């Protein structure tokens, strides 16, 4: 059973890696993911300057997944760029740097710095990054997204990707695809980021479960799987020549199989990784291999994007 993936001119020994934000803020965490059965590593979304993030509790696990309003706590871009400079490709696992600048200028400054370092990692620009206050996140502001991608093309000469928020309307899938398809070096989209601004209520305390934003936070886990699969399948269809990375609701070989069936080139694990730790990658990989063997598939190419309609 071959779980390897070749994309972006790189080979990955498998198809699973972490979702940005989970087990990837500190170098020790990044190294633990790299040393695990994960096939790649992505860092916590970086801002130019280090950030403490929001007051705790800012993350909460629930029976159906997770809710978080971390507030972009990260060590600052130079910390992750330094890690990228020293990153040992010996393990054959690509490194992605997630970027979430607080302004378009910050995102472009980080992209330019990455280019000047000789592209030691592939950027995954987080389109859930904050926009002008009072406006929706960048990924929900189509004009701002179009402008940002033009600026990214000018700032960075290599292949890059974007992390997309979930979309819920065919007109939004079409509008985003039209913009994304203008950018040939935009090589992949990662679908999806958490479903924004959910509210989890604890009936015993009669209170919300996280402190920031009066309890509003991004949802992950079982809550988001159908939305994640829909975004993977729609953008797989709408972005010819680009790769889609599946993210959302993966906790076993079953959901990884679903994401690849929907068209995912590779699959990220977030909420499940937060709770299980990097051992999750070996478990999910073996579950996926068992599932493939039972179905007679010897590689991911044998079923990628082959989700049947009725
Ligand atoms: C939500 C933002 C803080 C604007 C970006 C960082 C981020 C966070 C976060 O750091 O709160 N959490 C997520 O689930 N997804 C994200 O993209």
mmCIF file of C-alpha atoms and ligand atoms in Angstrom:
data_model
loop_
_atom_site.group_PDB
_atom_site.id
_atom_site.type_symbol
_atom_site.label_atom_id
_atom_site.label_comp_id
_atom_site.label_asym_id
_atom_site.label_seq_id
_atom_site.Cartn_x
_atom_site.Cartn_y
_atom_site.Cartn_z
ATOM 1 C CA UNK A 1 0.000 0.000 0.000
ATOM 2 C CA UNK A 2 1.559 3.273 -1.126
ATOM 3 C CA UNK A 3 0.466 6.367 0.826
ATOM 4 C CA UNK A 4 3.091 8.650 -0.722
ATOM 5 C CA UNK A 5 2.277 11.950 -2.432
ATOM 6 C CA UNK A 6 4.251 13.876 -5.035
ATOM 7 C CA UNK A 7 3.264 17.550 -5.477
ATOM 8 C CA UNK A 8 4.892 20.990 -5.579
ATOM 9 C CA UNK A 9 7.928 19.296 -7.086
ATOM 10 C CA UNK A 10 8.477 17.487 -3.776
ATOM 11 C CA UNK A 11 7.849 13.932 -2.625
ATOM 12 C CA UNK A 12 6.125 13.211 0.666
ATOM 13 C CA UNK A 13 6.453 9.748 2.258
ATOM 14 C CA UNK A 14 2.760 9.803 3.188
ATOM 15 C CA UNK A 15 -0.336 11.983 2.900
ATOM 16 C CA UNK A 16 -0.937 13.251 6.433
ATOM 17 C CA UNK A 17 0.444 16.234 8.302
ATOM 18 C CA UNK A 18 -0.614 18.748 10.956
ATOM 19 C CA UNK A 19 -3.068 21.591 10.467
ATOM 20 C CA UNK A 20 -1.473 24.982 11.059
ATOM 21 C CA UNK A 21 -2.046 26.078 14.630
ATOM 22 C CA UNK A 22 -1.882 22.620 16.171
ATOM 23 C CA UNK A 23 1.336 21.169 17.650
ATOM 24 C CA UNK A 24 3.430 23.662 15.697
ATOM 25 C CA UNK A 25 4.021 26.898 17.649
ATOM 26 C CA UNK A 26 7.316 25.920 19.327
ATOM 27 C CA UNK A 27 10.358 24.330 17.659
ATOM 28 C CA UNK A 28 10.008 21.315 19.956
ATOM 29 C CA UNK A 29 6.470 20.781 18.681
ATOM 30 C CA UNK A 30 7.515 21.158 15.043
ATOM 31 C CA UNK A 31 10.315 18.651 15.597
ATOM 32 C CA UNK A 32 7.915 16.195 17.258
ATOM 33 C CA UNK A 33 5.634 16.348 14.216
ATOM 34 C CA UNK A 34 8.619 15.941 11.866
ATOM 35 C CA UNK A 35 9.851 12.923 13.856
ATOM 36 C CA UNK A 36 6.401 11.312 13.807
ATOM 37 C CA UNK A 37 4.643 9.467 10.984
ATOM 38 C CA UNK A 38 3.472 12.858 9.632
ATOM 39 C CA UNK A 39 4.613 13.325 6.027
ATOM 40 C CA UNK A 40 5.137 17.093 6.260
ATOM 41 C CA UNK A 41 5.140 19.918 8.805
ATOM 42 C CA UNK A 42 3.368 23.295 8.832
ATOM 43 C CA UNK A 43 4.079 26.018 11.387
ATOM 44 C CA UNK A 44 1.642 28.095 13.415
ATOM 45 C CA UNK A 45 0.477 31.131 11.428
ATOM 46 C CA UNK A 46 3.150 33.766 11.912
ATOM 47 C CA UNK A 47 2.774 37.493 12.350
ATOM 48 C CA UNK A 48 5.805 39.763 11.889
ATOM 49 C CA UNK A 49 6.117 40.407 15.637
ATOM 50 C CA UNK A 50 5.686 37.734 18.328
ATOM 51 C CA UNK A 51 2.249 37.623 19.943
ATOM 52 C CA UNK A 52 0.942 36.308 23.259
ATOM 53 C CA UNK A 53 -2.554 35.842 21.834
ATOM 54 C CA UNK A 54 -5.829 35.968 23.703
ATOM 55 C CA UNK A 55 -6.491 35.382 27.441
ATOM 56 C CA UNK A 56 -7.253 31.799 28.485
ATOM 57 C CA UNK A 57 -9.345 29.715 28.378
ATOM 58 C CA UNK A 58 -9.072 30.137 24.626
ATOM 59 C CA UNK A 59 -9.355 26.507 23.486
ATOM 60 C CA UNK A 60 -11.916 23.917 24.550
ATOM 61 C CA UNK A 61 -12.520 20.330 23.523
ATOM 62 C CA UNK A 62 -16.104 19.116 23.251
ATOM 63 C CA UNK A 63 -17.602 15.679 22.507
ATOM 64 C CA UNK A 64 -17.983 16.769 18.859
ATOM 65 C CA UNK A 65 -14.665 18.580 18.339
ATOM 66 C CA UNK A 66 -13.187 21.870 19.459
ATOM 67 C CA UNK A 67 -13.715 25.593 19.714
ATOM 68 C CA UNK A 68 -10.860 28.110 19.799
ATOM 69 C CA UNK A 69 -10.156 31.784 19.823
ATOM 70 C CA UNK A 70 -6.374 31.664 20.289
ATOM 71 C CA UNK A 71 -5.757 35.130 18.858
ATOM 72 C CA UNK A 72 -2.694 34.207 16.787
ATOM 73 C CA UNK A 73 -0.229 33.429 19.580
ATOM 74 C CA UNK A 74 3.077 32.817 17.815
ATOM 75 C CA UNK A 75 6.827 33.335 18.155
ATOM 76 C CA UNK A 76 6.959 35.854 15.316
ATOM 77 C CA UNK A 77 8.026 35.309 11.738
ATOM 78 C CA UNK A 78 11.827 35.363 12.313
ATOM 79 C CA UNK A 79 11.528 32.386 14.684
ATOM 80 C CA UNK A 80 9.884 30.250 11.998
ATOM 81 C CA UNK A 81 12.169 31.567 9.246
ATOM 82 C CA UNK A 82 15.152 30.561 11.404
ATOM 83 C CA UNK A 83 13.627 27.106 11.856
ATOM 84 C CA UNK A 84 13.154 26.890 8.094
ATOM 85 C CA UNK A 85 16.813 27.844 7.497
ATOM 86 C CA UNK A 86 17.932 24.988 9.752
ATOM 87 C CA UNK A 87 15.218 22.530 8.677
ATOM 88 C CA UNK A 88 16.688 19.208 7.697
ATOM 89 C CA UNK A 89 15.022 17.856 4.603
ATOM 90 C CA UNK A 90 16.789 14.607 5.364
ATOM 91 C CA UNK A 91 13.528 13.073 6.445
ATOM 92 C CA UNK A 92 12.104 13.994 3.018
ATOM 93 C CA UNK A 93 9.208 15.831 4.648
ATOM 94 C CA UNK A 94 8.368 19.266 3.191
ATOM 95 C CA UNK A 95 8.099 22.265 5.526
ATOM 96 C CA UNK A 96 5.301 24.768 5.090
ATOM 97 C CA UNK A 97 5.283 28.157 6.791
ATOM 98 C CA UNK A 98 1.833 29.515 7.572
ATOM 99 C CA UNK A 99 1.692 33.313 7.334
ATOM 100 C CA UNK A 100 -1.052 35.466 8.837
ATOM 101 C CA UNK A 101 0.140 39.042 8.712
ATOM 102 C CA UNK A 102 -1.936 41.722 10.415
ATOM 103 C CA UNK A 103 -1.802 43.723 7.187
ATOM 104 C CA UNK A 104 -1.174 43.136 3.499
ATOM 105 C CA UNK A 105 2.200 44.851 3.910
ATOM 106 C CA UNK A 106 3.134 42.434 6.692
ATOM 107 C CA UNK A 107 2.174 39.418 4.586
ATOM 108 C CA UNK A 108 4.243 40.768 1.667
ATOM 109 C CA UNK A 109 7.200 41.536 3.924
ATOM 110 C CA UNK A 110 7.187 37.940 5.192
ATOM 111 C CA UNK A 111 6.857 36.555 1.657
ATOM 112 C CA UNK A 112 9.763 38.737 0.454
ATOM 113 C CA UNK A 113 11.927 37.623 3.375
ATOM 114 C CA UNK A 114 11.148 33.981 2.584
ATOM 115 C CA UNK A 115 12.112 34.579 -1.067
ATOM 116 C CA UNK A 116 15.369 36.291 -0.069
ATOM 117 C CA UNK A 117 16.242 33.214 2.025
ATOM 118 C CA UNK A 118 15.996 31.038 -1.062
ATOM 119 C CA UNK A 119 12.522 29.610 -0.494
ATOM 120 C CA UNK A 120 13.450 27.249 2.399
ATOM 121 C CA UNK A 121 9.778 26.468 2.966
ATOM 122 C CA UNK A 122 6.509 26.667 1.053
ATOM 123 C CA UNK A 123 4.234 29.504 2.244
ATOM 124 C CA UNK A 124 0.618 28.753 3.182
ATOM 125 C CA UNK A 125 -0.919 32.221 3.503
ATOM 126 C CA UNK A 126 -3.819 32.252 5.951
ATOM 127 C CA UNK A 127 -6.743 34.069 4.359
ATOM 128 C CA UNK A 128 -8.562 34.056 7.692
ATOM 129 C CA UNK A 129 -6.080 36.711 8.741
ATOM 130 C CA UNK A 130 -7.637 39.895 10.080
ATOM 131 C CA UNK A 131 -8.771 42.494 7.564
ATOM 132 C CA UNK A 132 -9.617 46.149 8.138
ATOM 133 C CA UNK A 133 -11.602 46.288 11.439
ATOM 134 C CA UNK A 134 -15.309 46.194 10.741
ATOM 135 C CA UNK A 135 -14.766 44.233 7.528
ATOM 136 C CA UNK A 136 -14.995 40.421 7.362
ATOM 137 C CA UNK A 137 -11.889 38.240 7.375
ATOM 138 C CA UNK A 138 -9.832 38.568 4.187
ATOM 139 C CA UNK A 139 -11.131 35.314 2.701
ATOM 140 C CA UNK A 140 -14.699 36.625 2.909
ATOM 141 C CA UNK A 141 -13.819 39.944 1.212
ATOM 142 C CA UNK A 142 -13.428 39.005 -2.454
ATOM 143 C CA UNK A 143 -12.074 42.369 -3.645
ATOM 144 C CA UNK A 144 -9.492 42.413 -0.842
ATOM 145 C CA UNK A 145 -8.541 38.814 -1.625
ATOM 146 C CA UNK A 146 -8.012 39.665 -5.307
ATOM 147 C CA UNK A 147 -5.798 42.606 -4.367
ATOM 148 C CA UNK A 148 -3.859 40.528 -1.830
ATOM 149 C CA UNK A 149 -3.109 37.717 -4.279
ATOM 150 C CA UNK A 150 -1.780 40.229 -6.832
ATOM 151 C CA UNK A 151 0.514 41.586 -4.116
ATOM 152 C CA UNK A 152 1.615 38.060 -3.091
ATOM 153 C CA UNK A 153 2.550 37.295 -6.730
ATOM 154 C CA UNK A 154 4.692 40.441 -6.798
ATOM 155 C CA UNK A 155 6.330 39.705 -3.447
ATOM 156 C CA UNK A 156 7.076 35.996 -3.886
ATOM 157 C CA UNK A 157 8.502 34.305 -7.036
ATOM 158 C CA UNK A 158 7.862 30.701 -6.030
ATOM 159 C CA UNK A 159 4.900 28.379 -5.584
ATOM 160 C CA UNK A 160 2.631 29.189 -2.625
ATOM 161 C CA UNK A 161 -0.735 28.196 -1.214
ATOM 162 C CA UNK A 162 -3.550 29.751 0.737
ATOM 163 C CA UNK A 163 -5.553 28.442 3.717
ATOM 164 C CA UNK A 164 -9.193 29.118 2.984
ATOM 165 C CA UNK A 165 -12.062 29.679 5.391
ATOM 166 C CA UNK A 166 -15.135 27.525 4.714
ATOM 167 C CA UNK A 167 -17.614 28.753 2.116
ATOM 168 C CA UNK A 168 -21.304 27.824 2.201
ATOM 169 C CA UNK A 169 -22.773 29.209 -1.013
ATOM 170 C CA UNK A 170 -22.186 28.155 -4.665
ATOM 171 C CA UNK A 171 -21.835 31.821 -5.664
ATOM 172 C CA UNK A 172 -18.986 32.169 -3.160
ATOM 173 C CA UNK A 173 -17.234 29.005 -4.428
ATOM 174 C CA UNK A 174 -17.481 30.438 -7.977
ATOM 175 C CA UNK A 175 -16.319 33.927 -6.983
ATOM 176 C CA UNK A 176 -13.291 32.607 -5.094
ATOM 177 C CA UNK A 177 -12.393 30.145 -7.863
ATOM 178 C CA UNK A 178 -12.479 32.928 -10.461
ATOM 179 C CA UNK A 179 -10.003 34.921 -8.355
ATOM 180 C CA UNK A 180 -7.757 31.985 -7.442
ATOM 181 C CA UNK A 181 -7.530 30.794 -11.056
ATOM 182 C CA UNK A 182 -5.871 34.092 -12.069
ATOM 183 C CA UNK A 183 -2.724 33.054 -10.159
ATOM 184 C CA UNK A 184 -0.654 30.279 -11.774
ATOM 185 C CA UNK A 185 1.928 30.141 -8.926
ATOM 186 C CA UNK A 186 -0.842 29.733 -6.382
ATOM 187 C CA UNK A 187 -0.314 25.991 -6.457
ATOM 188 C CA UNK A 188 -2.651 24.790 -3.715
ATOM 189 C CA UNK A 189 -5.510 25.717 -1.454
ATOM 190 C CA UNK A 190 -6.011 24.188 1.980
ATOM 191 C CA UNK A 191 -9.702 23.674 2.746
ATOM 192 C CA UNK A 192 -10.825 24.449 5.396
ATOM 193 C CA UNK A 193 -9.915 26.660 8.320
ATOM 194 C CA UNK A 194 -12.183 26.395 11.373
ATOM 195 C CA UNK A 195 -15.839 27.356 10.940
ATOM 196 C CA UNK A 196 -15.771 30.813 12.417
ATOM 197 C CA UNK A 197 -17.619 32.247 15.377
ATOM 198 C CA UNK A 198 -19.413 29.232 16.769
ATOM 199 C CA UNK A 199 -20.687 29.286 20.357
ATOM 200 C CA UNK A 200 -20.390 26.344 22.766
ATOM 201 C CA UNK A 201 -22.528 26.510 25.923
ATOM 202 C CA UNK A 202 -21.957 24.589 29.162
ATOM 203 C CA UNK A 203 -25.377 23.963 30.706
ATOM 204 C CA UNK A 204 -23.955 23.159 34.153
ATOM 205 C CA UNK A 205 -22.163 26.471 34.500
ATOM 206 C CA UNK A 206 -24.680 28.159 32.205
ATOM 207 C CA UNK A 207 -21.671 29.857 30.633
ATOM 208 C CA UNK A 208 -19.628 29.868 27.461
ATOM 209 C CA UNK A 209 -16.438 27.761 27.498
ATOM 210 C CA UNK A 210 -13.783 30.177 26.171
ATOM 211 C CA UNK A 211 -12.969 33.697 27.413
ATOM 212 C CA UNK A 212 -12.262 35.734 24.258
ATOM 213 C CA UNK A 213 -15.054 37.235 22.140
ATOM 214 C CA UNK A 214 -17.677 36.407 24.837
ATOM 215 C CA UNK A 215 -17.299 32.732 23.903
ATOM 216 C CA UNK A 216 -17.288 32.928 20.102
ATOM 217 C CA UNK A 217 -14.643 30.768 18.447
ATOM 218 C CA UNK A 218 -13.669 28.711 15.423
ATOM 219 C CA UNK A 219 -15.077 25.177 15.332
ATOM 220 C CA UNK A 220 -13.059 22.088 14.460
ATOM 221 C CA UNK A 221 -13.561 18.334 14.623
ATOM 222 C CA UNK A 222 -16.722 16.380 13.848
ATOM 223 C CA UNK A 223 -18.677 19.644 13.614
ATOM 224 C CA UNK A 224 -16.894 20.602 10.390
ATOM 225 C CA UNK A 225 -16.374 17.378 8.406
ATOM 226 C CA UNK A 226 -19.267 17.741 5.878
ATOM 227 C CA UNK A 227 -18.397 21.401 5.273
ATOM 228 C CA UNK A 228 -14.719 20.545 4.840
ATOM 229 C CA UNK A 229 -15.529 17.757 2.357
ATOM 230 C CA UNK A 230 -17.827 20.066 0.380
ATOM 231 C CA UNK A 231 -15.123 22.741 0.129
ATOM 232 C CA UNK A 232 -12.522 20.156 -0.942
ATOM 233 C CA UNK A 233 -14.796 18.691 -3.627
ATOM 234 C CA UNK A 234 -15.992 22.065 -4.966
ATOM 235 C CA UNK A 235 -12.522 23.581 -5.215
ATOM 236 C CA UNK A 236 -11.137 20.305 -6.639
ATOM 237 C CA UNK A 237 -13.625 20.749 -9.464
ATOM 238 C CA UNK A 238 -13.227 24.513 -9.819
ATOM 239 C CA UNK A 239 -9.407 24.873 -9.725
ATOM 240 C CA UNK A 240 -7.993 22.812 -12.590
ATOM 241 C CA UNK A 241 -4.236 22.331 -12.260
ATOM 242 C CA UNK A 242 -4.162 23.287 -8.578
ATOM 243 C CA UNK A 243 -3.977 20.963 -5.598
ATOM 244 C CA UNK A 244 -6.462 20.943 -2.744
ATOM 245 C CA UNK A 245 -5.289 19.974 0.745
ATOM 246 C CA UNK A 246 -8.076 18.584 2.901
ATOM 247 C CA UNK A 247 -8.428 19.803 6.488
ATOM 248 C CA UNK A 248 -11.349 19.365 8.847
ATOM 249 C CA UNK A 249 -12.802 16.523 10.879
ATOM 250 C CA UNK A 250 -10.055 13.945 10.236
ATOM 251 C CA UNK A 251 -9.759 11.582 13.215
ATOM 252 C CA UNK A 252 -9.316 8.189 11.520
ATOM 253 C CA UNK A 253 -8.503 6.528 8.221
ATOM 254 C CA UNK A 254 -12.176 6.891 7.298
ATOM 255 C CA UNK A 255 -12.224 10.696 7.151
ATOM 256 C CA UNK A 256 -8.816 10.788 5.469
ATOM 257 C CA UNK A 257 -10.234 8.422 2.825
ATOM 258 C CA UNK A 258 -13.273 10.702 2.380
ATOM 259 C CA UNK A 259 -11.077 13.783 1.865
ATOM 260 C CA UNK A 260 -8.946 12.035 -0.759
ATOM 261 C CA UNK A 261 -12.073 10.650 -2.482
ATOM 262 C CA UNK A 262 -13.329 14.264 -2.590
ATOM 263 C CA UNK A 263 -10.090 15.267 -4.327
ATOM 264 C CA UNK A 264 -7.550 16.054 -1.589
ATOM 265 C CA UNK A 265 -3.879 15.694 -2.566
ATOM 266 C CA UNK A 266 -2.873 15.549 1.110
ATOM 267 C CA UNK A 267 -4.741 15.718 4.406
ATOM 268 C CA UNK A 268 -4.161 17.812 7.541
ATOM 269 C CA UNK A 269 -5.136 16.845 11.077
ATOM 270 C CA UNK A 270 -6.026 19.497 13.673
ATOM 271 C CA UNK A 271 -8.443 18.872 16.554
ATOM 272 C CA UNK A 272 -7.602 15.142 16.730
ATOM 273 C CA UNK A 273 -3.866 15.952 16.824
ATOM 274 C CA UNK A 274 -4.417 18.482 19.610
ATOM 275 C CA UNK A 275 -5.776 15.734 21.875
ATOM 276 C CA UNK A 276 -3.948 12.589 20.740
ATOM 277 C CA UNK A 277 -0.540 14.051 19.884
ATOM 278 C CA UNK A 278 1.692 13.127 16.950
ATOM 279 C CA UNK A 279 1.024 9.404 17.469
ATOM 280 C CA UNK A 280 -2.240 10.108 15.632
ATOM 281 C CA UNK A 281 -0.382 10.141 12.304
ATOM 282 C CA UNK A 282 0.766 6.504 12.540
ATOM 283 C CA UNK A 283 -2.685 5.382 13.680
ATOM 284 C CA UNK A 284 -4.587 7.227 10.947
ATOM 285 C CA UNK A 285 -2.078 6.140 8.289
ATOM 286 C CA UNK A 286 -2.457 2.472 9.201
ATOM 287 C CA UNK A 287 -6.246 2.774 9.328
ATOM 288 C CA UNK A 288 -6.182 4.342 5.859
ATOM 289 C CA UNK A 289 -3.928 1.553 4.537
ATOM 290 C CA UNK A 290 -6.255 -1.111 5.958
ATOM 291 C CA UNK A 291 -9.252 0.605 4.330
ATOM 292 C CA UNK A 292 -7.445 0.829 0.977
ATOM 293 C CA UNK A 293 -6.393 -2.816 1.128
ATOM 294 C CA UNK A 294 -9.974 -3.890 1.842
ATOM 295 C CA UNK A 295 -11.107 -1.916 -1.212
ATOM 296 C CA UNK A 296 -8.284 -3.079 -3.487
ATOM 297 C CA UNK A 297 -6.597 0.326 -3.847
ATOM 298 C CA UNK A 298 -2.776 0.273 -3.935
ATOM 299 C CA UNK A 299 -2.180 4.008 -4.115
ATOM 300 C CA UNK A 300 -4.000 7.282 -3.429
ATOM 301 C CA UNK A 301 -4.077 8.034 -7.163
ATOM 302 C CA UNK A 302 -6.359 5.007 -7.608
ATOM 303 C CA UNK A 303 -9.245 6.786 -5.863
ATOM 304 C CA UNK A 304 -8.340 10.498 -5.485
ATOM 305 C CA UNK A 305 -11.203 12.642 -6.718
ATOM 306 C CA UNK A 306 -13.317 9.607 -7.651
ATOM 307 C CA UNK A 307 -16.210 10.455 -5.322
ATOM 308 C CA UNK A 308 -19.256 9.123 -7.078
ATOM 309 C CA UNK A 309 -22.476 11.069 -7.515
ATOM 310 C CA UNK A 310 -25.846 9.367 -7.756
HETATM 311 C C1 LIG B 1 -8.583 33.721 13.589
HETATM 312 C C2 LIG B 1 -7.310 34.503 13.452
HETATM 313 C C3 LIG B 1 -6.778 34.847 14.845
HETATM 314 C C4 LIG B 1 -7.597 35.797 12.732
HETATM 315 C C5 LIG B 1 -6.272 33.713 12.615
HETATM 316 C C6 LIG B 1 -5.568 32.571 13.346
HETATM 317 C C7 LIG B 1 -6.445 31.394 13.606
HETATM 318 C C8 LIG B 1 -6.775 30.996 14.879
HETATM 319 C C9 LIG B 1 -6.306 31.715 16.086
HETATM 320 O O1 LIG B 1 -5.063 31.890 16.261
HETATM 321 O O2 LIG B 1 -7.205 32.087 16.878
HETATM 322 N N1 LIG B 1 -7.592 29.915 15.094
HETATM 323 C C10 LIG B 1 -8.112 29.193 14.041
HETATM 324 O O3 LIG B 1 -8.856 28.210 14.225
HETATM 325 N N2 LIG B 1 -7.787 29.550 12.769
HETATM 326 C C11 LIG B 1 -6.988 30.639 12.505
HETATM 327 O O4 LIG B 1 -6.737 30.915 11.314
#
